[in-house]
Short mmCIF file of C-alpha atoms in Angstrom, two decimals:
data_model
loop_
_atom_site.label_atom_id
_atom_site.label_comp_id
_atom_site.label_asym_id
_atom_site.label_seq_id
_atom_site.Cartn_x
_atom_site.Cartn_y
_atom_site.Cartn_z
CA MET A 126 71.01 31.97 -29.22
CA LYS A 127 71.78 28.73 -27.38
CA ILE A 128 69.94 30.11 -24.26
CA ILE A 129 66.90 30.88 -26.40
CA ASN A 130 66.90 27.43 -27.96
CA ASN A 131 67.12 25.91 -24.54
CA LEU A 132 64.26 28.04 -23.23
CA VAL A 133 62.04 27.07 -26.21
CA GLY A 134 63.03 23.40 -25.76
CA VAL A 135 62.03 23.55 -22.08
CA ALA A 136 58.75 25.29 -22.98
CA VAL A 137 57.95 22.64 -25.50
CA ILE A 138 58.71 19.87 -23.03
CA LEU A 139 56.50 21.56 -20.37
CA LEU A 140 53.67 22.05 -22.80
CA GLY A 141 53.90 18.49 -23.83
CA LEU A 142 53.79 17.26 -20.16
CA CYS A 143 50.78 19.52 -19.69
CA PHE A 144 48.88 18.17 -22.60
CA THR A 145 49.67 14.54 -21.68
CA THR A 146 48.53 14.73 -18.10
CA THR A 147 45.35 16.71 -18.80
CA SER A 148 42.97 16.47 -21.72
CA CYS A 149 41.12 19.37 -23.39
CA ALA A 150 38.16 17.12 -24.21
CA LYS A 151 35.11 17.31 -22.01
CA LYS A 152 34.87 14.39 -19.54
CA PRO A 153 31.41 12.84 -19.44
CA THR A 154 29.54 13.58 -16.20
CA PRO A 155 28.47 10.18 -14.70
CA THR A 156 24.67 9.81 -14.63
CA PRO A 157 23.50 8.93 -11.19
CA ALA A 158 21.81 5.66 -10.88
CA PRO A 159 18.00 6.09 -10.28
CA ALA A 160 16.63 5.33 -6.86
CA PRO A 161 15.04 1.85 -6.88
CA VAL A 162 11.23 1.88 -6.86
CA SER A 163 9.79 0.01 -3.99
CA PRO A 164 6.52 -1.92 -4.88
CA ALA A 165 3.47 -1.32 -2.88
CA SER A 166 3.25 -3.43 0.03
CA THR A 167 1.01 -6.44 -0.45
CA TYR A 168 -0.86 -8.42 2.32
CA THR A 169 -3.20 -11.27 2.61
CA PHE A 170 -6.76 -11.72 4.08
CA ASN A 171 -8.58 -14.89 4.87
CA ALA A 172 -12.18 -15.38 3.70
CA MET A 173 -14.07 -18.67 4.85
CA GLY A 174 -10.73 -20.47 5.13
CA VAL A 175 -9.21 -19.37 1.77
CA THR A 176 -6.33 -16.95 1.93
CA THR A 177 -6.31 -14.13 -0.78
CA THR A 178 -2.84 -13.03 -1.58
CA GLY A 179 -1.58 -9.92 -3.38
CA VAL A 180 -3.98 -7.73 -1.43
CA GLN A 181 -3.36 -3.93 -1.37
CA TYR A 182 -5.09 -1.74 1.07
CA SER A 183 -6.38 1.73 0.69
CA ILE A 184 -7.84 4.11 3.40
CA SER A 185 -10.40 6.81 2.83
CA SER A 186 -10.70 8.96 5.94
CA GLN A 187 -13.28 11.62 5.87
CA THR A 188 -14.27 13.91 8.90
CA GLN A 189 -17.33 11.78 9.69
CA SER A 190 -16.18 8.33 8.25
CA LEU A 191 -13.49 5.85 7.55
CA GLN A 192 -13.46 3.31 4.80
CA ILE A 193 -10.82 0.69 4.35
CA THR A 194 -10.59 -1.49 1.16
CA GLY A 195 -8.31 -4.34 0.53
CA SER A 196 -8.27 -5.94 -2.81
CA ASN A 197 -6.16 -8.28 -4.97
CA ALA A 198 -7.68 -6.97 -8.24
CA SER A 199 -4.33 -5.72 -9.40
CA ALA A 200 -2.72 -9.21 -8.89
CA ASN A 201 -5.55 -10.99 -10.76
CA ASN A 202 -7.38 -9.16 -13.49
CA ASN A 203 -9.13 -12.29 -14.27
CA GLY A 204 -12.52 -11.86 -12.76
CA ASN A 205 -11.75 -13.80 -9.55
CA GLU A 206 -10.88 -10.61 -7.48
CA GLN A 207 -11.38 -10.74 -3.68
CA THR A 208 -12.31 -7.56 -1.88
CA VAL A 209 -12.91 -6.47 1.75
CA THR A 210 -14.54 -3.26 2.50
CA ILE A 211 -14.87 -1.99 6.16
CA THR A 212 -16.74 1.10 6.81
CA ILE A 213 -16.92 3.08 10.20
CA ASN A 214 -19.46 5.55 10.03
CA ASN A 215 -17.99 8.17 12.53
CA ALA A 216 -14.78 10.09 12.87
CA VAL A 217 -11.68 7.99 13.54
CA ASN A 218 -8.56 9.78 14.81
CA SER A 219 -6.93 7.39 17.30
CA VAL A 220 -6.20 3.77 18.02
CA GLY A 221 -9.14 1.66 19.30
CA SER A 222 -11.63 -0.97 18.68
CA TYR A 223 -14.75 -0.53 16.57
CA THR A 224 -17.68 -2.95 16.37
CA LEU A 225 -18.81 -3.96 12.91
CA SER A 226 -22.61 -4.49 13.23
CA ALA A 227 -25.97 -3.01 12.12
CA THR A 228 -26.50 -1.68 15.57
CA ASN A 229 -23.61 0.67 15.25
CA ASN A 230 -24.02 1.29 11.50
CA ASN A 231 -20.49 0.04 10.79
CA THR A 232 -19.98 -2.76 8.21
CA GLY A 233 -17.66 -5.35 7.03
CA ILE A 234 -18.23 -6.65 3.41
CA TYR A 235 -16.54 -9.38 1.53
CA THR A 236 -17.01 -9.72 -2.26
CA SER A 237 -15.72 -12.46 -4.59
CA GLY A 238 -15.32 -11.82 -8.33
CA SER A 239 -17.54 -9.02 -9.68
CA ASN A 240 -19.98 -9.25 -6.85
CA THR A 241 -20.55 -12.93 -7.69
CA PHE A 242 -20.72 -13.66 -3.94
CA ARG A 243 -21.26 -11.06 -1.32
CA TYR A 244 -21.25 -11.31 2.40
CA SER A 245 -21.93 -8.66 4.96
CA THR A 246 -22.18 -8.00 8.62
CA GLY A 247 -25.43 -7.19 10.09
CA ASN A 248 -27.13 -8.14 13.27
CA SER A 249 -25.79 -10.64 15.84
CA PRO A 250 -24.11 -13.07 15.35
CA TYR A 251 -22.90 -11.61 11.98
CA VAL A 252 -20.69 -8.97 13.56
CA GLY A 253 -16.99 -8.33 13.91
CA THR A 254 -14.29 -5.87 15.12
CA LEU A 255 -11.87 -3.45 13.59
CA ASN A 256 -8.82 -2.76 15.80
CA ILE A 257 -6.74 0.23 14.95
CA THR A 258 -3.32 -0.47 16.47
CA LYS A 259 -1.50 2.49 15.07
CA TYR A 260 -2.87 5.83 14.12
CA ASP A 261 -0.17 8.41 13.12
CA ALA A 262 -1.81 11.71 12.10
CA THR A 263 1.48 13.41 11.56
CA ASN A 264 2.71 10.86 8.97
CA ARG A 265 -0.81 9.93 7.99
CA VAL A 266 -0.28 6.12 8.26
CA MET A 267 -2.47 3.45 10.14
CA SER A 268 -2.01 -0.16 11.09
CA VAL A 269 -5.12 -2.17 11.53
CA SER A 270 -6.44 -5.89 12.16
CA PHE A 271 -10.03 -6.97 11.50
CA ASN A 272 -12.20 -10.04 11.77
CA PHE A 273 -15.96 -10.43 11.22
CA ASP A 274 -18.41 -13.17 10.70
CA ALA A 275 -20.63 -12.25 7.62
CA LEU A 276 -23.94 -13.64 6.18
CA GLU A 277 -24.27 -14.18 2.53
CA THR A 278 -26.36 -11.34 0.90
CA PHE A 279 -25.89 -12.31 -2.78
CA PRO A 280 -26.67 -14.38 -4.82
CA THR A 281 -28.79 -16.09 -2.16
CA ALA A 282 -29.52 -14.01 1.01
CA GLY A 283 -28.94 -15.80 4.28
CA SER A 284 -27.92 -19.09 2.87
CA GLN A 285 -24.37 -19.19 4.11
CA HIS A 286 -21.99 -17.32 6.36
CA GLY A 287 -18.32 -17.19 6.86
CA THR A 288 -15.48 -15.53 8.74
CA ILE A 289 -13.21 -12.90 7.20
CA TYR A 290 -10.01 -11.64 8.88
CA GLY A 291 -6.79 -9.84 8.06
CA SER A 292 -4.42 -7.08 8.93
CA PHE A 293 -1.93 -4.50 7.52
CA ASP A 294 0.79 -2.20 8.78
CA ASN A 295 1.67 1.49 8.02
CA ILE A 296 -0.87 2.02 5.17
CA SER A 297 -1.14 5.74 4.07
CA PHE A 298 -4.52 7.50 4.57
#
């Protein structure tokens, strides 16, 4: 009887140790921290001596044309948006320089506000250049710099002109 009592005592002690070192309750699974969301890269461009900040660029690349638009509309939303639109009217699939002029049917356009003021390239001397410094078709990213002299087309055609320039790196297309 003494042996059975000792065995029961040892069993109780072992079970007690087992329950104190491990818990029967479910342990909560830690929730992984969400990956930080990177904001879209913003850039600047300069139009007639005034730097526009908070510019986001987008690229539309078709088989027969390329259009690049840079705007600070999401930064302002107050009617004072600044936009640059550059259009190359032929296929673009490599680095290179492209002339923005009426002769080449390529344009550089700057608008202020809701088209309150509009300036555009045209005939010489109101021309410019788009330089594509990186064209990565595999990852679909492009780096660009541009500059052009544009003539006012709205509200008063031909009354003023100005220089517009800017650049960006690794924008998706």
